[in-house]
CSV table of C-alpha atoms in Angstrom, one decimal:
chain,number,residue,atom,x,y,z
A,19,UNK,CA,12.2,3.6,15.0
A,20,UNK,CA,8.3,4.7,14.9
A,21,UNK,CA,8.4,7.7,12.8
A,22,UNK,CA,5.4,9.9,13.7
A,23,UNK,CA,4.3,13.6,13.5
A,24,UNK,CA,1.2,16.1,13.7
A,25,UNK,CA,1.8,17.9,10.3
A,26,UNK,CA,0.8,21.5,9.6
A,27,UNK,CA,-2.9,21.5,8.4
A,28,UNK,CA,-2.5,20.4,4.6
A,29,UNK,CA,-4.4,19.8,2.0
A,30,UNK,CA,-4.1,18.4,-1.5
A,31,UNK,CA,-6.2,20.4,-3.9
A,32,UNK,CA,-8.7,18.7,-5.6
A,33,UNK,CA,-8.3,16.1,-7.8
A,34,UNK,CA,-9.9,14.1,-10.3
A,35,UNK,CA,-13.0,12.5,-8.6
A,36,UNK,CA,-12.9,8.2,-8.2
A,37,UNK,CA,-15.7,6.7,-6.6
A,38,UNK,CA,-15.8,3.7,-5.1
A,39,UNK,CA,-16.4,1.8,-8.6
A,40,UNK,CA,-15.9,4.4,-11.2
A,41,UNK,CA,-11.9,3.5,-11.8
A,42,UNK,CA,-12.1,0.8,-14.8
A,43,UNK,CA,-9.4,-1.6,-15.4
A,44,UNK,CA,-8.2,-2.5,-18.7
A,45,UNK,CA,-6.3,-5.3,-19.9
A,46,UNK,CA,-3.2,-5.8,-21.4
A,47,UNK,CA,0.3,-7.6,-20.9
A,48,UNK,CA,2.3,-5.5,-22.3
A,49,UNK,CA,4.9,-2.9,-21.5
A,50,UNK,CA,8.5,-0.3,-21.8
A,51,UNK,CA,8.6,3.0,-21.0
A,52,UNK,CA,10.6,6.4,-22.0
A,53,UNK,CA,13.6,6.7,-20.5
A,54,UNK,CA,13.2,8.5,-16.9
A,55,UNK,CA,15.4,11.2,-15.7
A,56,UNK,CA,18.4,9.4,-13.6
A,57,UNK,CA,17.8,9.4,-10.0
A,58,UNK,CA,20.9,12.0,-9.6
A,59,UNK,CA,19.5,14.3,-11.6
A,60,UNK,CA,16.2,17.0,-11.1
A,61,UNK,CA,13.0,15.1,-12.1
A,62,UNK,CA,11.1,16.7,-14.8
A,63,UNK,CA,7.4,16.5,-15.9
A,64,UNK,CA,6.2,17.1,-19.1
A,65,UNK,CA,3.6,20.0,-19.4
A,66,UNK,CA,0.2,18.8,-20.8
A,67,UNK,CA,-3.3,20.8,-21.2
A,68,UNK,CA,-6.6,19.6,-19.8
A,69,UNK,CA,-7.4,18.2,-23.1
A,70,UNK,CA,-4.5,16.3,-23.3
A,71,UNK,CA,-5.3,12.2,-22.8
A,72,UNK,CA,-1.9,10.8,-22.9
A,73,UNK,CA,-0.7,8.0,-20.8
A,74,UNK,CA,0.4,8.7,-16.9
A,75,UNK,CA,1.9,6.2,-14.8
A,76,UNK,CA,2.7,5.2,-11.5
A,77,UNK,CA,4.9,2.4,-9.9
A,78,UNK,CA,5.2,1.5,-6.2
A,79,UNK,CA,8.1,-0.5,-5.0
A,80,UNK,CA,7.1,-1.8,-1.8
A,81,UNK,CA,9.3,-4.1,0.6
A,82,UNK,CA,7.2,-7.1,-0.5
A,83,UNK,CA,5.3,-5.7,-3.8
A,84,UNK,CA,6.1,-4.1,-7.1
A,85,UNK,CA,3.4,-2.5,-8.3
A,86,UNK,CA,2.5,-0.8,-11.7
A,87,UNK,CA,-0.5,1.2,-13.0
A,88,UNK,CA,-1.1,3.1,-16.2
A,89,UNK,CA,-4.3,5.2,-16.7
A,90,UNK,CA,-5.5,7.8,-18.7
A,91,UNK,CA,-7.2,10.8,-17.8
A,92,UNK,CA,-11.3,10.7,-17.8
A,93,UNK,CA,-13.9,13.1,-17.2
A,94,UNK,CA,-14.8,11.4,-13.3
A,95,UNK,CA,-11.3,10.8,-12.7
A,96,UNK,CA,-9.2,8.4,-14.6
A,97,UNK,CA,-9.3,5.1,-16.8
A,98,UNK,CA,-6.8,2.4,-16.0
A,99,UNK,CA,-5.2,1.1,-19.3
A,100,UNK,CA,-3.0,-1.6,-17.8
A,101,UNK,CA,-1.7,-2.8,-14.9
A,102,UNK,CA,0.8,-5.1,-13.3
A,103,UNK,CA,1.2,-6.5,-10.1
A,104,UNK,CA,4.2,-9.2,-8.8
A,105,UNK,CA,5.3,-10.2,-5.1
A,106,UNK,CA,9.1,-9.3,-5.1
A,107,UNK,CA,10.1,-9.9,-1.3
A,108,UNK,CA,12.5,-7.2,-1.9
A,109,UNK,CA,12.7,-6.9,2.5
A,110,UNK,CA,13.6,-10.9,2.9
A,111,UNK,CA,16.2,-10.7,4.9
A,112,UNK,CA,16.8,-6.7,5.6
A,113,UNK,CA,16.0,-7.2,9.2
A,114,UNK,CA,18.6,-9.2,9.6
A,115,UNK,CA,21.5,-7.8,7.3
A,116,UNK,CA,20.5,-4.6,6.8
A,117,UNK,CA,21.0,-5.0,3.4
A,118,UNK,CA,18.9,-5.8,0.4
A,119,UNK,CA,19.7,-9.1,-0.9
A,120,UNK,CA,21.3,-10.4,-4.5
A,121,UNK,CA,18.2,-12.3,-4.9
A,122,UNK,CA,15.8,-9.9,-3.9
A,123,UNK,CA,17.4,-7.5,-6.1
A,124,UNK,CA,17.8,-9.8,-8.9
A,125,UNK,CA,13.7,-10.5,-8.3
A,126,UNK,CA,12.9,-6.7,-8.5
A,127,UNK,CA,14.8,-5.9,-11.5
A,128,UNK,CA,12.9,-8.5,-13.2
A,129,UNK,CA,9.6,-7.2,-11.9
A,130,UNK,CA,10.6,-3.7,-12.8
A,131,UNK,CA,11.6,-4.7,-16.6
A,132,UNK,CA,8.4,-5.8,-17.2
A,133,UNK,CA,7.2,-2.4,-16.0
A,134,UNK,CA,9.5,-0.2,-18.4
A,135,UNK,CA,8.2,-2.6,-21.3
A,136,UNK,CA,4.4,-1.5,-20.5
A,137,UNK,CA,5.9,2.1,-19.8
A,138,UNK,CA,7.1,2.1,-23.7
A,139,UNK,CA,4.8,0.1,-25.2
A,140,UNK,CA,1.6,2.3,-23.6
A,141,UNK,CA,3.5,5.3,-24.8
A,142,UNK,CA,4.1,7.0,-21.3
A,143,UNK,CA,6.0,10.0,-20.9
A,144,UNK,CA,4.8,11.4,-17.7
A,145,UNK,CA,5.3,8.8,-14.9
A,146,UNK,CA,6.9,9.2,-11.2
A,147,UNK,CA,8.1,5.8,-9.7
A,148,UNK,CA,8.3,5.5,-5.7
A,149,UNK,CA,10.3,3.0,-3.6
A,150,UNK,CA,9.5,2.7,0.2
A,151,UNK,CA,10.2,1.1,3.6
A,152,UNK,CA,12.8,-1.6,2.3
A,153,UNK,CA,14.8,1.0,0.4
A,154,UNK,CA,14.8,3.8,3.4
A,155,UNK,CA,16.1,1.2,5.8
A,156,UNK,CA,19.0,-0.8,3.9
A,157,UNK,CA,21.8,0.6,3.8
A,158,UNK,CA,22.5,-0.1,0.0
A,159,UNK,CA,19.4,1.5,-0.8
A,160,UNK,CA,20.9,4.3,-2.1
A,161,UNK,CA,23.1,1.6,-4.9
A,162,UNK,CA,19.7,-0.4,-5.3
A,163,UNK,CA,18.4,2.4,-6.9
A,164,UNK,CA,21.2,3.3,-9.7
A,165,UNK,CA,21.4,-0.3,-10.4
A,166,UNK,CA,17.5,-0.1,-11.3
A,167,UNK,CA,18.1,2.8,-13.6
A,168,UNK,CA,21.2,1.8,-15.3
A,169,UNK,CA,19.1,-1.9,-15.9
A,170,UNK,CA,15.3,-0.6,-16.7
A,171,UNK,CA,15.5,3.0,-17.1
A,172,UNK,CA,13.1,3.7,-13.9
A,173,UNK,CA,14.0,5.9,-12.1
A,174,UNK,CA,12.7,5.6,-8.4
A,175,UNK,CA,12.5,7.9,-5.5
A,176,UNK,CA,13.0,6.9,-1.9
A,177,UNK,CA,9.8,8.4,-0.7
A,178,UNK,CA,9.7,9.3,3.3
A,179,UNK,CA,7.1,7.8,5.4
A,180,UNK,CA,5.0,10.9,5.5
A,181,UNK,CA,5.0,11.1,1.5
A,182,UNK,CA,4.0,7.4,1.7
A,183,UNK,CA,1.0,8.2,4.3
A,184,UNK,CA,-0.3,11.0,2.2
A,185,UNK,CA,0.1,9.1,-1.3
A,186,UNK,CA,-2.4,6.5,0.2
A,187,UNK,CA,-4.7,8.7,1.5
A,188,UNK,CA,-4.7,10.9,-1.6
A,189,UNK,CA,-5.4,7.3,-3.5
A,190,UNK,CA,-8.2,5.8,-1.0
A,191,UNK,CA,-10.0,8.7,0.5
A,192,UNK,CA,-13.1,8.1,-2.0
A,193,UNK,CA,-14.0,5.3,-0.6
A,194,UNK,CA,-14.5,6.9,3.0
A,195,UNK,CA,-17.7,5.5,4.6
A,196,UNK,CA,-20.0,8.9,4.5
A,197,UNK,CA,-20.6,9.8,8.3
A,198,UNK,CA,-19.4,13.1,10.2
A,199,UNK,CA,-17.3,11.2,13.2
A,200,UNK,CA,-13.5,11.3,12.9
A,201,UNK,CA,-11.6,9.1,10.5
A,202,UNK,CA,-8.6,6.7,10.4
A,203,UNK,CA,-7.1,5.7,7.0
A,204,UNK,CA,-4.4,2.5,6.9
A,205,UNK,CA,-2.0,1.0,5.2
A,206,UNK,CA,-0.3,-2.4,6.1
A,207,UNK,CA,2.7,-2.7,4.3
A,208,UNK,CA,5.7,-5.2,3.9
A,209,UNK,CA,8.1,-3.3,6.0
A,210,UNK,CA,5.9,-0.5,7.7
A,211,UNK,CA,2.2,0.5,8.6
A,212,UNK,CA,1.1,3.9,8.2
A,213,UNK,CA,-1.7,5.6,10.6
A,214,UNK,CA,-3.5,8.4,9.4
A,215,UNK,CA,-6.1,10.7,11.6
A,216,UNK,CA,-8.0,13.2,8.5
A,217,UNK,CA,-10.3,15.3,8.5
A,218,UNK,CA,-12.9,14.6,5.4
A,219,UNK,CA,-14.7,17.9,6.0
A,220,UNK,CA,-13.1,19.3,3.0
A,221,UNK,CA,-13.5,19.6,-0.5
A,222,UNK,CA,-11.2,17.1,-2.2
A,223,UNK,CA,-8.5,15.2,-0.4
A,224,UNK,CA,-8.9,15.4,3.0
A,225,UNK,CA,-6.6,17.3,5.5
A,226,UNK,CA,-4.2,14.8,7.3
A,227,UNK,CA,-4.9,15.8,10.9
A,228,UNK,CA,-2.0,13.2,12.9
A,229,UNK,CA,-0.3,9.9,11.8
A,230,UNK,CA,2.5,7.6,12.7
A,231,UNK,CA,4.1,4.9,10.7
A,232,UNK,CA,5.4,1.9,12.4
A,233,UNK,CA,8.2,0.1,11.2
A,234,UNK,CA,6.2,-3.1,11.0
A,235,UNK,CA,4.7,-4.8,8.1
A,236,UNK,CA,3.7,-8.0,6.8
A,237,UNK,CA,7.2,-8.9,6.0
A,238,UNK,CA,9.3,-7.5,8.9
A,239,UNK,CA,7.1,-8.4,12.1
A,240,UNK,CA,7.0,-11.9,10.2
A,241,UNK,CA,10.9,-11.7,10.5
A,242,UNK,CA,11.3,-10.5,13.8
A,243,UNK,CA,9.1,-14.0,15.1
A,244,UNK,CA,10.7,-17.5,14.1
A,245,UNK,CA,9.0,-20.2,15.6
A,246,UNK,CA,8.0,-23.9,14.7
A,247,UNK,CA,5.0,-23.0,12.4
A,248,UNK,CA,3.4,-26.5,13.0
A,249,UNK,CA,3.5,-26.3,17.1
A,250,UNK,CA,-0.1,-24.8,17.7
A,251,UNK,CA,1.9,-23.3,21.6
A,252,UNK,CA,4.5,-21.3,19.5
A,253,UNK,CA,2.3,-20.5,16.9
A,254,UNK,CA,0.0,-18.5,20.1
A,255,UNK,CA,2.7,-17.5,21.9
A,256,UNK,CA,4.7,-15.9,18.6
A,257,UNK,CA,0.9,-14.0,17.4
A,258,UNK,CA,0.7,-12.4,21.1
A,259,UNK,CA,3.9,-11.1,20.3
A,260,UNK,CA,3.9,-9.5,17.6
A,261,UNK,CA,0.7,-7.7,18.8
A,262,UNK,CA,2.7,-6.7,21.6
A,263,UNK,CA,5.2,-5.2,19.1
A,264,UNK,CA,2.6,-3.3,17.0
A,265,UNK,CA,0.9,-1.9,20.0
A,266,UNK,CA,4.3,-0.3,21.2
A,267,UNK,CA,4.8,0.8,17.9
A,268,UNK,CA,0.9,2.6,17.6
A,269,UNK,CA,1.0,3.8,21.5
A,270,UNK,CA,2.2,7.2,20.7
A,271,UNK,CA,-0.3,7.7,18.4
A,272,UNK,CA,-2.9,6.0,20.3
A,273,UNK,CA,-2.5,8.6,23.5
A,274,UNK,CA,-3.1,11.4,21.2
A,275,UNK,CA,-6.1,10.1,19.0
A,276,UNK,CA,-9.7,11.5,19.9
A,277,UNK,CA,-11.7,9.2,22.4
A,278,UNK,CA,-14.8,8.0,22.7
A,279,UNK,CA,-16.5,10.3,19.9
A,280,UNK,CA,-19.5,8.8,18.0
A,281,UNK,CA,-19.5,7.4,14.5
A,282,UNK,CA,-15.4,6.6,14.1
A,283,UNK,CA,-15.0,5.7,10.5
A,284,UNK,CA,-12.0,3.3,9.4
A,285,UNK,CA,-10.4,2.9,5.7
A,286,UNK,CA,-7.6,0.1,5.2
A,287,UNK,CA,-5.9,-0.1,2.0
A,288,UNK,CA,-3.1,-3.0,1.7
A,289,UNK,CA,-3.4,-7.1,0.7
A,290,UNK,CA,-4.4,-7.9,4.4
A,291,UNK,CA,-7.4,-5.9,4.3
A,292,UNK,CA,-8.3,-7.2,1.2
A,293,UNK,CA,-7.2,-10.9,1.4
A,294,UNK,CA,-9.1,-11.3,4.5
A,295,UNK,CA,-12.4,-9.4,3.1
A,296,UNK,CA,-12.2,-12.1,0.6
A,297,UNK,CA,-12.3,-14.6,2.9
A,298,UNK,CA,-15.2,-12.7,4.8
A,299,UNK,CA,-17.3,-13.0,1.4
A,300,UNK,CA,-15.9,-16.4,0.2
A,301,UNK,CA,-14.6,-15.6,-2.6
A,302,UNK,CA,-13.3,-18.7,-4.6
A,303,UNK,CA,-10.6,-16.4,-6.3
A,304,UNK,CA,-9.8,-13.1,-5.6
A,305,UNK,CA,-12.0,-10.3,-7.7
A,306,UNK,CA,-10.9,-6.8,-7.2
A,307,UNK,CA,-14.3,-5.4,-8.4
A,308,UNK,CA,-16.0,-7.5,-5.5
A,309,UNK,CA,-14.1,-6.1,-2.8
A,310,UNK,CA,-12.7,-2.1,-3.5
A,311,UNK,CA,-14.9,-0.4,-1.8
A,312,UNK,CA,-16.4,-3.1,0.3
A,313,UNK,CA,-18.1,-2.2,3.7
A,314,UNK,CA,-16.7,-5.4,6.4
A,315,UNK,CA,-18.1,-5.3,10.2
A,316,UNK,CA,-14.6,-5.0,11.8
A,317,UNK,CA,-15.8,-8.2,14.3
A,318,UNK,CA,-15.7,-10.5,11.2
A,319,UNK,CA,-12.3,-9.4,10.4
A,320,UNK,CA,-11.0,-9.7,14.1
A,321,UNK,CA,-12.4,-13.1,13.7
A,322,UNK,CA,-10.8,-14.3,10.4
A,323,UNK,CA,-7.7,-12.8,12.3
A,324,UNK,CA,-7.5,-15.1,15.2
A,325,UNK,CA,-8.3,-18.1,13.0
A,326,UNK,CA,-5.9,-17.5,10.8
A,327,UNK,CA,-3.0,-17.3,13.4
A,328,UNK,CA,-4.0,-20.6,15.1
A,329,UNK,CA,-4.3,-22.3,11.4
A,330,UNK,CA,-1.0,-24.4,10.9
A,331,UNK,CA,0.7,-22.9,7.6
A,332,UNK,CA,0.1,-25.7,5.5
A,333,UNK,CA,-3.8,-25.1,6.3
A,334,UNK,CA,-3.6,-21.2,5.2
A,335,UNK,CA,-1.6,-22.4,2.1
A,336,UNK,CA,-4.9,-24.1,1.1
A,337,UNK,CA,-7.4,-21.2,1.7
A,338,UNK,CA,-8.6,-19.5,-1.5
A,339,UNK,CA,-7.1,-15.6,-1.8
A,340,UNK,CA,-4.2,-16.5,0.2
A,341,UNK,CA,-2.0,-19.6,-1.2
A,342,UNK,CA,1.8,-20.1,-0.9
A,343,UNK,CA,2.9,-16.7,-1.8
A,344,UNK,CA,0.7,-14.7,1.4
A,345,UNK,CA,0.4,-17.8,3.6
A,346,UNK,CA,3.4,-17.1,6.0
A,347,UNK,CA,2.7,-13.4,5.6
A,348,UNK,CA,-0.7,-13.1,6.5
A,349,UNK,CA,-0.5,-13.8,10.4
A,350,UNK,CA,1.0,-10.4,10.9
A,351,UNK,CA,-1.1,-8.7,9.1
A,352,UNK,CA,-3.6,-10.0,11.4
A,353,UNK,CA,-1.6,-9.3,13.9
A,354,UNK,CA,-1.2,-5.4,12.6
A,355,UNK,CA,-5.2,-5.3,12.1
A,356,UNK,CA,-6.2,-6.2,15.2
A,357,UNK,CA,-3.8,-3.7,16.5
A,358,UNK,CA,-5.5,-0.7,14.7
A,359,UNK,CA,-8.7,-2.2,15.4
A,360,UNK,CA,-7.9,-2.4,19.5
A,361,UNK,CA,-7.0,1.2,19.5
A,362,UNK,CA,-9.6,2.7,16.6
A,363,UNK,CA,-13.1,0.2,17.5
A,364,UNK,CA,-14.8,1.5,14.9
A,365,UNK,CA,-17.7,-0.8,13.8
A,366,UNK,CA,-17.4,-1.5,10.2
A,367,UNK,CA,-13.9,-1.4,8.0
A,368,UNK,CA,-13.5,-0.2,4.7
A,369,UNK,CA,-11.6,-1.6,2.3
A,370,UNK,CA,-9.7,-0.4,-0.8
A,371,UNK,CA,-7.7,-2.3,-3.3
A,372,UNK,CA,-5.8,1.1,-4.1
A,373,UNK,CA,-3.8,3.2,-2.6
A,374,UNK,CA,-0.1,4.8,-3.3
A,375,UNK,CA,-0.5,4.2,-6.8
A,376,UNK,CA,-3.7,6.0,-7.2
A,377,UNK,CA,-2.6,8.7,-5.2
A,378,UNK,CA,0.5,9.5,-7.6
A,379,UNK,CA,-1.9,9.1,-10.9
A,380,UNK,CA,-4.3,11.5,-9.2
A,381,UNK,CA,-1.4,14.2,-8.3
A,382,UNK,CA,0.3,14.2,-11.7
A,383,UNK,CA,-3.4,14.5,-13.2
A,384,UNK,CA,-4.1,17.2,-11.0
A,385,UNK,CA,-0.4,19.2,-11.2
A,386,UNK,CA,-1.1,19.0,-14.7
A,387,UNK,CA,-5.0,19.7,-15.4
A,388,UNK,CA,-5.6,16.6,-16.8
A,389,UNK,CA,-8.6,15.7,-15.2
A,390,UNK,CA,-12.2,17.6,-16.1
C-alpha cells in the first residue's frame, strides 16, 4: 500500500549547520555500546549541556543496509568519529513470505554486533537506533526486534514512513542546490521510496510541504520481477515493468505536485543516486568525498539508467562502484529514478551520501544543545 499524506506545516528547529563538505569522517574499526533501554520500555536520553562533546550515535536498519554513524558534536555541525556500513538483505524474501528470514536475521545480528562493539568502545551513551520498511511489513517484525536486544543490546524502533521521510530530509537538506523554485527531496530504499515536496524558504530544516512513500525499493521491485537475466527481451520487458509499478505507486503524488514552475530543484539521497553518480564521474572505486554533494545533469543519469537495464548481469557485476553485491539491485533503482525524474524534470540532481543517519545525529544534537 502507498502510504502518502500532506502533513501539517512543520518544521524542525534549527540544527547544527553541515554543508555540503564540512561533515569529516574519521576512521576506526572499532566498536560496543551501553546497554539501550529495551524496546518494551520508555526510551530515555541522557541530558547533556552545549559544552558537552561526548559521543552520539545513530544506526539505520534498512531492508537491504545496516548502517552505523558516530559523531561528535562541532561548532559547524558535527565530526564523524566512526562509521560502519554492511549490506544485510534483511527484505530477501519478505515479499514472498511475509516474514523476515533465519538468514537474514542471522546476517543482521552480525552486522548489528559489530555496531554495539563501536557503540562501547567510542563510549556512546546517547544513541537512537531505527529499523524501517522490512521490519513495518513482516509480520515477525515485532520478534525481530527483541531478538536484537536480547543479542546486541540495541534497541531499535520501527520508525513509520513519515518519520523515515523527515529523518532524510532533516539529514540531506544542506546540500539543496540554492535556487528559489520548488524542491523534491528522495530516498531510494531497499523496500520503499520516500517523496518529499519542502519548502527551503526557512531557517533551518525546511518545512515538509507533501510526500508519499511507495512501497518499492531496490530490493522489493527487484523481487516482484523474475525473469531470465541473460535474455536481453525479458530483461526490456521486466525494466518497463517495474516502471509501470513505480509510476502507479508515485501517481497520487504526482497529481498533486506543482506544475510547470521555473527552476524545480531535486535532492536524492540513497546508493542508486550515488552508485550511478559514480559511474557518471568514472570513478575507479567509490569515494564518498567525490560525490556528497555532487551536482549530476539528471539526462546523464536517465542515461546510465537505461544502459544499465539492458547490460546482462554478469556485465554490471564488472562495472566499478557496483560489483556482485548491487549488480542485481541496481536495475530498479533505475527503474525508481527514472520514475521521479518523469514526474519531477528537473535539470540537474543532487546527490547526498547521507541521509537518515544524519538526520537522527542532527536531532539528538539539537534536542540536547549540543551543537554551537
Amino acid at each position: 500500500m502507498v502510504q502518502h499524506s500532506r502533513p501539517s506545516p512543520q518544521s524542525s528547529g534549527s540544527v547544527g549547520r553541515v554543508s555540503g563538505k564540512s561533515a569529516r569522517s574519521g576512521s576506526g574499526n572499532g566498536s560496543k555500546a551501553a546497554a539501550i533501554t529495551p524496546p518494551s520500555k520508555q526510551r530515555g536520553l541522557y541530558p547533556y549541556t552545549a559544552r558537552d562533546r561526548r559521543s552520539y550515535a545513530a544506526i539505520d536498519l534498512g531492508t537491504n543496509n545496516c548502517r552505523l554513524l558516530i559523531a561528535k558534536p562541532s561548532s559547524d555541525g558535527f565530526i564523524v568519529v566512526d562509521a560502519f556500513s554492511r549490506i544485510v538483505r534483511l527484505g530477501e524474501g519478505l515479499a514472498a513470505t511475509g516474514r523476515i528470514s533465519d538468514a537474514a536475521i542471522d546476517r543482521a545480528i552480525a552486522a548489528l554486533s559489530v555496531c554495539a562493539d563501536k557503540l562501547r568502545r567510542r563510549h556512546v551513551t546517547l544513541a537512537r537506533s531505527v529499523a524501517t520498511e522490512a521490519c513495518r511489513r513482516a509480520s515477525n517484525g515485532a520478534e525481530f526486534i527483541q531478538r536484537v536486544y536480547r543479542e546486541t543490546g540495541i534497541a531499535l524502533d520501527i520508525i513509520s514512513a513519515q518519520e523515515e521521510a523527515r529523518l532524510a530530509v532533516l539529514g540531506c537538506h544542506a546540500l539543496l542546490e540554492e535556487g528559489n523554485g520548488p524542491a523534491l527531496i528522495f530516498d531510494i530504499g531497499g523496500g520503499s521510496t520516500e517523496l518529499v515536496l519542502v519548502d527551503s524558504h526557512c531557517d533551518g530544516a525546511p518545512r515538509i510541504v507533501d510526500w508519499v512513500s511507495a512501497p518499492w525499493g531496490v530490493v522489493s521491485l527487484t523481487e516482484s520481477e523474475l525473469f531470465d537475466h541473460a535474455n536481453p527481451t525479458e530483461r526490456l520487458a521486466a525494466y518497463g515493468r517495474m516502471r509501470a509499478r513505480v509510476a502507479e505507486a508515485f501517481a497520487p503524488l504526482a497529481r498533486r505536485l506543482p506544475q510547470g514552475e521555473a527552476g524545480i530543484r531535486l535532492l536524492g539521497t540513497s546508493g542508486t543516486v550515488t552508485t550511478l553518480a559514480s559511474l557518471h564521474v568514472d570513478l575507479p572505486r567509490y569515494d564518498r568525498q567525490a560525490i556528497d554533494g555532487l551536482i549530476v545533469p539528471s539526462s546523464s543519469m536517465r542515461a546510465i539508467s537505461e544502459r544499465l537495464s539492458t547490460m546482462a548481469l554478469a556485465d554490471r557485476q564488472r562495472l566499478p562502484c557496483i560489483g556482485t553485491e548491487r549488480a542485481d539491485l541496481v536495475v530498479a533503482g533505475c527503474a525508481i529514478l527514472e520514475s521521479i525524474l518523469d514526474i519531477w524534470p528537473a535539470e540537474r540532481l543532487g546527490v547526498a551520501d547521507r541521509g537518515i543517519r544524519e538526520g537522527i545525529l542532527r536531532g539528538l544534537m539539537d534536542r540536547h544543545g549540543a551543537t554551537t
